[in-house]
Amino acid sequence: MDMEKSRQQLIGRLTENYADYRAELLLKDRQELIDGADRIAKTAEVFQYFTQHQPTEQEVSYFLKFQNPLEVAADHWENCEFELDALGAVMADTADKAADLTLYPLSADAPTHKPDGLQKFVDVDLETILPQIMAQKTAFHQKDLSYALDEMREGFAREDPAKRNFVVIFRQSGVDCLNERDMLIAGTRSYNICQYYHRHTREPVLAYSVELTGDGPNGLRGNLYQQDQHQIAVFAERAASPYTDVTVAFYSGKTVRVPEKEYNYETIPNLKYHYGDILDARNEADDESVVQGALHREHERRERMPKGHIAVHVQELEEARIQTEADRLAAALQSLTEPNTPDKTHFMAEVSPYFLPLASHDNMHRLFEKVRDQVKQPIYIAPVEGANGQYIFMRREERAQEQPSKPSIKEQLAAKPAPGDQPAAKSKNREVR
């Protein structure tokens, strides 16, 4: 690699290091930022040095050895004891520090980055696409999506940007619509639901961040960002600020701020009695700057996600739904050791009650073929008398013919010899020497 390419590689790595560093700063509270002001300034100076001055060949070669060259350089600049502005001299001297190679992670040891496969979908017709996504996951309580869309329309009508960003979670029995800002305030409903799907359920869900961009004659539109339910919950738990108060706005124009523990179904009637009907209620954090910093970091992250095609994504969801159910049914049939139908003549496995309500005739046909290809035996689908649902059946004889059992060595030794299978007689004629 020529030197110019090496310089560009170093600048690229430093830029990525600096972006991550700034993102971490957004999660710190005001006191931490004050205490770390000197380090923040030193880091900015180092980044400016490398991006505005041409580093030497020795510096490029040395700093490329590290996963985080910005941290290495900033440490040396911060620890410089000379009372002079000689950052260039410090960087040149640092390039001779062999001890650094044992103190900092090296780029050669960095794990290979594997894309998580998450995509963003820009300018989507939400009233068309969200029902299509729901049809690949949510079998029951589908009306929840109507409530979610109503909440989005109401949010877009507000001037507050916090009302225009949501996280929608599709599960087998229902849809949850969470306010993105509230999800970063520990103790709110949105935060608690997000943590529930991370800690207390094994059900895989479909989660998307929704950024509203318009609501007009063509319907509600916005950008969709795929989310990993566990990653976003871990981020929210680490970045959230505590829930403290609720700011209540009334149609009369009056605004009241009350402690969050005092805002509930028992106290709301009293507030209405004094101030009239409630126009809006905004959850407040202990430190709003922490919440805004976390939101900024999350928005920067998702903007870097690759663009996808929403129609292709929906097709992939359908294929994954069918394949997952086929794998489950095939594994269930293959794990049976004895027939389990009432008359003990067939092996059977029930099609999931969460799959059936979403399955078209074509879905059922594809499911049948996938299961048959996996078990490699003739099967059929039918209901069971006296029970709801559909079952896949495989005959006992067909299962028995899969692999004839081979007798063990002990059984072979204990078996009686077959007629005509006599052992050879020992010869009585021996040669006399």
Coordinates of C-alpha atoms in Angstrom, one line a residue:
M1 CA 0.0 0.0 0.0
D2 CA 1.5 3.4 -1.0
M3 CA 1.9 6.1 1.6
E4 CA -1.0 8.3 0.5
K5 CA -3.5 5.3 0.8
S6 CA -2.0 4.6 4.3
R7 CA -2.5 8.2 5.3
Q8 CA -6.2 8.1 4.1
Q9 CA -6.6 4.8 6.0
L10 CA -5.3 6.5 9.2
I11 CA -7.5 9.5 8.8
G12 CA -10.5 7.2 8.3
R13 CA -9.7 5.3 11.4
L14 CA -9.2 8.5 13.4
T15 CA -12.4 9.9 12.2
E16 CA -14.3 6.8 13.3
N17 CA -12.5 6.9 16.7
Y18 CA -13.5 10.6 17.1
A19 CA -17.1 9.9 16.1
D20 CA -17.3 7.1 18.7
Y21 CA -15.7 9.4 21.3
R22 CA -18.1 12.2 20.8
A23 CA -21.0 9.8 20.9
E24 CA -19.9 8.6 24.3
L25 CA -19.6 12.2 25.5
L26 CA -23.3 12.7 24.6
L27 CA -24.2 10.1 27.2
K28 CA -22.3 11.8 30.1
D29 CA -24.0 14.2 32.5
R30 CA -22.9 17.8 32.9
Q31 CA -20.6 17.2 35.9
E32 CA -18.7 14.5 34.0
L33 CA -18.2 16.8 31.1
I34 CA -16.9 19.6 33.3
D35 CA -14.5 17.2 35.1
G36 CA -13.3 15.9 31.7
A37 CA -13.0 19.2 29.9
D38 CA -9.2 19.1 29.6
R39 CA -9.3 15.6 28.1
I40 CA -12.0 16.6 25.7
A41 CA -9.9 19.6 24.5
K42 CA -6.8 17.5 24.2
T43 CA -8.6 14.9 22.1
A44 CA -10.0 17.5 19.8
E45 CA -6.5 19.0 19.3
V46 CA -5.0 15.7 18.4
F47 CA -7.8 15.0 15.9
Q48 CA -7.3 18.4 14.4
Y49 CA -3.6 17.9 14.1
F50 CA -3.9 14.7 12.1
T51 CA -6.7 16.0 9.8
Q52 CA -5.2 19.4 9.1
H53 CA -1.5 18.6 9.1
Q54 CA 0.1 15.9 7.0
P55 CA 1.5 13.2 9.4
T56 CA 4.9 11.9 8.6
E57 CA 5.5 8.5 7.2
Q58 CA 6.8 7.2 10.5
E59 CA 3.7 8.5 12.3
V60 CA 1.3 6.9 9.8
S61 CA 3.1 3.6 10.0
Y62 CA 3.1 3.6 13.8
F63 CA -0.4 4.8 14.6
L64 CA -2.0 2.4 12.0
K65 CA -0.9 -0.4 14.3
F66 CA -3.6 0.5 16.8
Q67 CA -7.3 -0.1 16.8
N68 CA -7.8 3.4 18.4
P69 CA -4.9 5.6 17.4
L70 CA -6.8 8.7 18.6
E71 CA -6.7 7.3 22.2
V72 CA -3.0 6.6 22.0
A73 CA -2.1 10.0 20.7
A74 CA -4.5 11.8 23.1
D75 CA -3.0 10.0 26.1
H76 CA 0.5 11.2 25.2
W77 CA -0.6 14.7 24.5
E78 CA -2.5 14.9 27.8
N79 CA 0.5 13.6 29.7
C80 CA 3.0 15.9 28.1
E81 CA 4.9 17.8 30.8
F82 CA 6.5 20.5 28.6
E83 CA 5.0 24.0 28.9
L84 CA 4.9 24.6 25.2
D85 CA 2.6 24.2 22.2
A86 CA 4.5 21.4 20.5
L87 CA 1.9 18.8 19.6
G88 CA 3.8 17.9 16.4
A89 CA 6.9 17.1 18.4
V90 CA 5.0 15.0 20.9
M91 CA 3.4 13.0 18.0
A92 CA 6.9 12.4 16.5
D93 CA 8.2 11.3 19.8
T94 CA 5.2 9.0 20.4
A95 CA 5.9 7.2 17.1
D96 CA 9.1 5.8 18.9
K97 CA 7.2 4.4 21.9
A98 CA 7.5 0.7 21.6
A99 CA 5.9 0.2 25.0
D100 CA 2.6 1.4 23.6
L101 CA 2.4 -1.8 21.6
T102 CA 1.8 -3.8 24.8
L103 CA -0.5 -1.2 26.4
Y104 CA -3.2 -0.6 23.7
P105 CA -5.3 -2.9 21.5
L106 CA -3.6 -3.5 18.1
S107 CA -5.4 -3.3 14.8
A108 CA -4.1 -6.7 13.9
D109 CA -6.0 -8.2 16.8
A110 CA -9.3 -6.5 16.0
P111 CA -12.2 -8.9 15.4
T112 CA -13.6 -9.0 11.9
H113 CA -16.7 -6.8 11.8
K114 CA -19.8 -8.7 10.7
P115 CA -22.7 -6.5 9.5
D116 CA -25.8 -7.1 11.6
G117 CA -28.0 -7.1 8.5
L118 CA -30.3 -4.3 9.7
Q119 CA -31.5 -1.9 7.1
K120 CA -33.4 1.4 6.8
F121 CA -36.3 2.0 4.5
V122 CA -36.8 5.6 3.4
D123 CA -40.1 7.4 2.6
V124 CA -42.4 4.5 3.3
D125 CA -46.2 4.5 3.1
L126 CA -46.7 3.5 6.7
E127 CA -50.4 2.9 6.4
T128 CA -49.7 0.2 3.7
I129 CA -46.4 -1.2 4.9
L130 CA -47.0 -1.6 8.6
P131 CA -50.0 -3.8 8.1
Q132 CA -48.0 -5.9 5.7
I133 CA -45.2 -6.4 8.4
M134 CA -47.9 -7.2 11.0
A135 CA -49.2 -9.9 8.7
Q136 CA -45.9 -11.7 9.0
K137 CA -45.9 -11.7 12.8
T138 CA -49.0 -10.7 14.7
A139 CA -51.8 -13.3 14.7
F140 CA -54.0 -11.9 17.4
H141 CA -55.0 -8.4 18.6
Q142 CA -54.2 -6.8 15.3
K143 CA -56.4 -3.8 16.1
D144 CA -53.4 -2.6 18.2
L145 CA -51.9 -1.3 15.0
S146 CA -54.8 1.0 14.4
Y147 CA -54.2 2.6 17.8
A148 CA -50.5 2.9 17.0
L149 CA -51.3 4.7 13.7
D150 CA -53.7 7.0 15.4
E151 CA -51.0 7.9 17.9
M152 CA -48.5 8.6 15.1
R153 CA -51.0 10.9 13.3
E154 CA -51.6 12.7 16.5
G155 CA -47.9 13.0 17.1
F156 CA -47.2 14.4 13.6
A157 CA -49.8 17.1 14.2
R158 CA -47.7 18.4 17.1
E159 CA -44.8 20.8 16.8
D160 CA -42.7 18.7 19.3
P161 CA -40.1 16.5 17.4
A162 CA -40.3 14.1 20.3
K163 CA -43.8 13.2 19.3
R164 CA -42.7 12.2 15.8
N165 CA -40.3 9.4 16.6
F166 CA -41.5 6.0 17.8
V167 CA -40.4 2.4 18.2
V168 CA -43.0 -0.2 17.0
I169 CA -42.8 -3.8 18.3
F170 CA -44.8 -6.5 16.5
R171 CA -45.3 -9.6 18.6
Q172 CA -47.5 -12.7 18.2
S173 CA -50.4 -11.3 20.2
G174 CA -50.4 -7.5 19.6
V175 CA -48.5 -4.5 18.6
D176 CA -46.7 -2.0 21.0
C177 CA -46.1 1.6 20.0
L178 CA -43.4 3.3 22.2
N179 CA -42.4 6.9 22.3
E180 CA -38.6 7.0 21.4
R181 CA -37.8 9.8 23.8
D182 CA -39.7 8.2 26.7
M183 CA -37.8 4.9 26.0
L184 CA -34.7 6.7 27.2
I185 CA -36.3 7.9 30.5
A186 CA -35.9 5.1 33.0
G187 CA -39.3 4.2 34.6
T188 CA -41.7 5.3 31.9
R189 CA -44.1 3.0 30.2
S190 CA -42.1 2.9 27.0
Y191 CA -38.8 2.2 28.9
N192 CA -40.4 -0.6 30.9
I193 CA -41.9 -2.3 27.8
C194 CA -38.6 -2.1 26.0
Q195 CA -36.8 -3.8 28.9
Y196 CA -39.5 -6.4 29.2
Y197 CA -38.9 -7.7 25.7
H198 CA -35.2 -7.9 26.5
R199 CA -35.3 -9.5 29.9
H200 CA -38.6 -11.4 30.5
T201 CA -39.6 -13.0 27.3
R202 CA -38.0 -15.3 24.8
E203 CA -40.4 -14.5 22.0
P204 CA -38.6 -13.1 19.0
V205 CA -40.3 -9.9 18.0
L206 CA -40.0 -7.5 15.0
A207 CA -38.9 -4.0 16.1
Y208 CA -38.7 -0.8 14.0
S209 CA -37.9 2.8 14.7
V210 CA -40.4 5.1 12.9
E211 CA -39.5 8.6 12.0
L212 CA -42.5 10.5 10.7
T213 CA -41.9 12.7 7.6
G214 CA -45.4 13.6 6.4
D215 CA -49.2 13.1 6.7
G216 CA -51.3 14.3 3.8
P217 CA -53.6 13.1 1.1
N218 CA -51.3 10.2 0.4
G219 CA -51.4 9.0 4.0
L220 CA -48.9 8.8 6.8
R221 CA -45.3 8.5 5.6
G222 CA -42.0 8.0 7.3
N223 CA -38.6 6.3 7.5
L224 CA -38.4 2.8 9.0
Y225 CA -35.3 1.5 10.7
Q226 CA -34.9 -2.2 11.7
Q227 CA -34.0 -2.7 15.3
D228 CA -32.6 -5.6 17.4
Q229 CA -34.9 -5.7 20.5
H230 CA -32.0 -6.6 22.7
Q231 CA -29.4 -4.1 21.4
I232 CA -31.8 -1.2 21.7
A233 CA -32.8 -2.2 25.3
V234 CA -29.2 -2.5 26.4
F235 CA -28.5 0.9 24.9
A236 CA -31.6 2.4 26.6
E237 CA -30.7 0.9 30.0
R238 CA -27.2 2.3 29.8
A239 CA -28.1 5.8 28.4
A240 CA -31.4 6.5 30.2
S241 CA -31.9 9.3 32.7
P242 CA -34.3 8.8 35.7
Y243 CA -38.0 9.6 35.4
T244 CA -38.8 12.6 37.7
D245 CA -41.9 14.7 36.7
V246 CA -44.7 15.1 34.3
T247 CA -45.5 18.4 32.6
V248 CA -49.3 18.6 32.0
A249 CA -50.7 21.0 29.4
F250 CA -54.4 21.9 29.5
Y251 CA -56.7 23.2 26.8
S252 CA -57.1 26.3 29.0
G253 CA -53.5 27.2 28.3
K254 CA -52.4 26.3 31.8
T255 CA -49.2 24.2 32.3
V256 CA -48.5 22.3 35.5
R257 CA -45.5 20.2 36.4
V258 CA -46.1 17.4 39.0
P259 CA -43.9 14.6 40.4
E260 CA -44.3 11.5 38.3
K261 CA -45.6 9.5 41.3
E262 CA -48.4 11.9 41.7
Y263 CA -49.6 11.7 38.2
N264 CA -52.0 8.7 37.9
Y265 CA -55.6 7.7 37.4
E266 CA -56.5 8.8 40.9
T267 CA -55.0 12.3 40.7
I268 CA -55.9 13.1 37.1
P269 CA -59.6 13.9 37.9
N270 CA -58.5 16.4 40.5
L271 CA -56.2 18.1 37.9
K272 CA -59.1 18.3 35.4
Y273 CA -61.4 19.7 38.1
H274 CA -58.9 22.6 38.7
Y275 CA -57.6 23.3 35.1
G276 CA -59.9 21.6 32.6
D277 CA -59.3 18.9 30.0
I278 CA -55.7 17.7 29.4
L279 CA -54.2 18.6 26.1
D280 CA -50.9 16.8 26.5
A281 CA -48.6 15.2 29.1
R282 CA -44.8 15.1 28.7
N283 CA -42.6 12.9 30.8
E284 CA -39.6 14.7 32.2
A285 CA -36.1 13.3 32.9
D286 CA -33.7 14.2 35.7
D287 CA -31.3 15.4 33.0
E288 CA -32.7 16.2 29.6
S289 CA -29.3 16.7 28.1
V290 CA -28.5 13.0 28.7
V291 CA -31.7 12.0 26.9
Q292 CA -31.0 14.3 24.0
G293 CA -27.4 13.1 23.8
A294 CA -28.6 9.5 23.6
L295 CA -31.2 10.4 21.0
H296 CA -28.6 12.1 18.9
R297 CA -26.3 9.1 19.1
E298 CA -29.1 6.7 18.1
H299 CA -30.1 8.9 15.1
E300 CA -26.5 9.1 13.9
R301 CA -26.2 5.3 14.2
R302 CA -29.3 4.5 12.2
E303 CA -28.5 7.1 9.5
R304 CA -25.4 5.0 8.7
M305 CA -27.5 1.9 8.1
P306 CA -27.7 0.6 4.5
K307 CA -30.8 1.3 2.5
G308 CA -33.1 -1.6 1.7
H309 CA -36.2 -2.2 -0.4
I310 CA -39.3 -2.5 1.7
A311 CA -41.0 -4.9 -0.7
V312 CA -38.1 -7.2 -0.7
H313 CA -37.9 -7.0 3.1
V314 CA -41.6 -8.0 3.5
Q315 CA -41.0 -11.0 1.2
E316 CA -38.0 -12.1 3.3
L317 CA -40.2 -11.9 6.4
E318 CA -42.8 -14.2 4.8
E319 CA -40.1 -16.7 3.7
A320 CA -38.5 -16.6 7.2
R321 CA -41.9 -17.2 8.9
I322 CA -42.7 -20.2 6.7
Q323 CA -39.1 -21.7 7.1
T324 CA -39.2 -21.3 10.9
E325 CA -42.5 -23.1 11.2
A326 CA -41.3 -25.9 8.8
D327 CA -38.1 -26.4 10.8
R328 CA -40.1 -26.6 14.0
L329 CA -42.6 -29.2 12.6
A330 CA -39.9 -31.3 11.0
A331 CA -37.9 -31.4 14.3
A332 CA -41.0 -32.3 16.2
L333 CA -41.8 -35.2 13.9
Q334 CA -38.2 -36.5 13.9
S335 CA -38.0 -36.4 17.7
L336 CA -40.9 -38.7 18.2
T337 CA -40.0 -42.3 19.1
E338 CA -43.6 -43.7 19.3
P339 CA -46.8 -42.8 17.4
N340 CA -48.7 -40.1 19.3
T341 CA -52.1 -40.1 17.6
P342 CA -55.1 -41.4 19.7
D343 CA -55.1 -44.7 17.8
K344 CA -51.3 -45.0 18.0
T345 CA -51.0 -45.5 14.2
H346 CA -49.4 -42.2 13.2
F347 CA -46.8 -39.6 14.2
M348 CA -48.3 -36.1 14.3
A349 CA -47.3 -32.5 15.0
E350 CA -49.6 -29.5 15.4
V351 CA -49.2 -26.5 13.1
S352 CA -48.6 -23.5 15.4
P353 CA -51.8 -21.6 16.2
Y354 CA -49.8 -18.4 15.6
F355 CA -49.0 -19.5 12.1
L356 CA -52.4 -20.6 10.9
P357 CA -54.2 -17.2 11.1
L358 CA -51.6 -15.6 9.0
A359 CA -51.2 -18.4 6.5
S360 CA -52.6 -18.2 2.9
H361 CA -53.3 -21.2 0.8
D362 CA -49.9 -20.7 -0.9
N363 CA -48.2 -20.4 2.5
M364 CA -49.7 -23.8 3.6
H365 CA -48.5 -25.4 0.3
R366 CA -45.0 -24.1 0.8
L367 CA -45.0 -25.2 4.4
F368 CA -46.1 -28.7 3.4
E369 CA -43.3 -29.0 0.8
K370 CA -40.6 -27.8 3.2
V371 CA -41.6 -30.2 5.9
R372 CA -41.8 -33.1 3.5
D373 CA -38.3 -32.3 2.1
Q374 CA -36.8 -32.3 5.6
V375 CA -38.4 -35.5 7.0
K376 CA -38.0 -37.3 3.6
Q377 CA -41.2 -39.2 4.1
P378 CA -44.8 -39.0 2.8
I379 CA -46.9 -36.7 5.0
Y380 CA -50.4 -35.2 4.9
I381 CA -52.2 -32.3 6.7
A382 CA -55.5 -32.8 8.4
P383 CA -57.5 -31.8 11.5
V384 CA -57.9 -34.0 14.5
E385 CA -61.4 -35.0 15.5
G386 CA -62.5 -33.1 18.6
A387 CA -59.6 -30.6 18.4
N388 CA -59.0 -27.3 16.7
G389 CA -56.2 -26.6 14.4
Q390 CA -54.3 -28.5 11.7
Y391 CA -51.8 -31.3 12.1
I392 CA -49.1 -32.9 10.0
F393 CA -49.3 -36.7 10.0
M394 CA -46.7 -39.4 9.1
R395 CA -47.7 -43.1 9.1
R396 CA -46.1 -45.4 11.6
E397 CA -44.9 -47.8 8.8
E398 CA -43.2 -45.0 6.9
R399 CA -41.4 -43.9 10.0
A400 CA -40.3 -47.5 10.8
Q401 CA -38.9 -47.8 7.3
E402 CA -36.5 -44.9 7.7
Q403 CA -33.6 -47.0 9.0
P404 CA -33.9 -50.7 9.9
S405 CA -32.4 -51.2 13.3
K406 CA -29.2 -53.2 13.3
P407 CA -28.8 -55.8 16.1
S408 CA -26.1 -55.0 18.6
I409 CA -22.9 -57.1 18.7
K410 CA -24.1 -58.7 22.0
E411 CA -27.4 -59.8 20.3
Q412 CA -25.5 -61.2 17.3
L413 CA -23.3 -63.3 19.6
A414 CA -26.2 -64.6 21.6
A415 CA -28.2 -65.6 18.5
K416 CA -28.5 -69.3 17.7
P417 CA -26.7 -70.4 14.5
A418 CA -28.9 -71.0 11.6
P419 CA -29.3 -74.6 10.2
G420 CA -26.4 -75.5 8.0
D421 CA -24.3 -72.8 9.6
Q422 CA -22.2 -75.3 11.6
P423 CA -18.6 -74.4 12.6
A424 CA -15.9 -76.2 10.7
A425 CA -14.7 -79.4 12.4
K426 CA -11.1 -79.5 13.6
S427 CA -9.0 -81.9 11.6
K428 CA -7.9 -85.0 13.5
N429 CA -5.1 -85.8 11.0
R430 CA -2.0 -84.1 12.3
E431 CA 1.3 -84.4 10.7
V432 CA 3.8 -86.3 12.9
R433 CA 7.3 -84.9 12.9

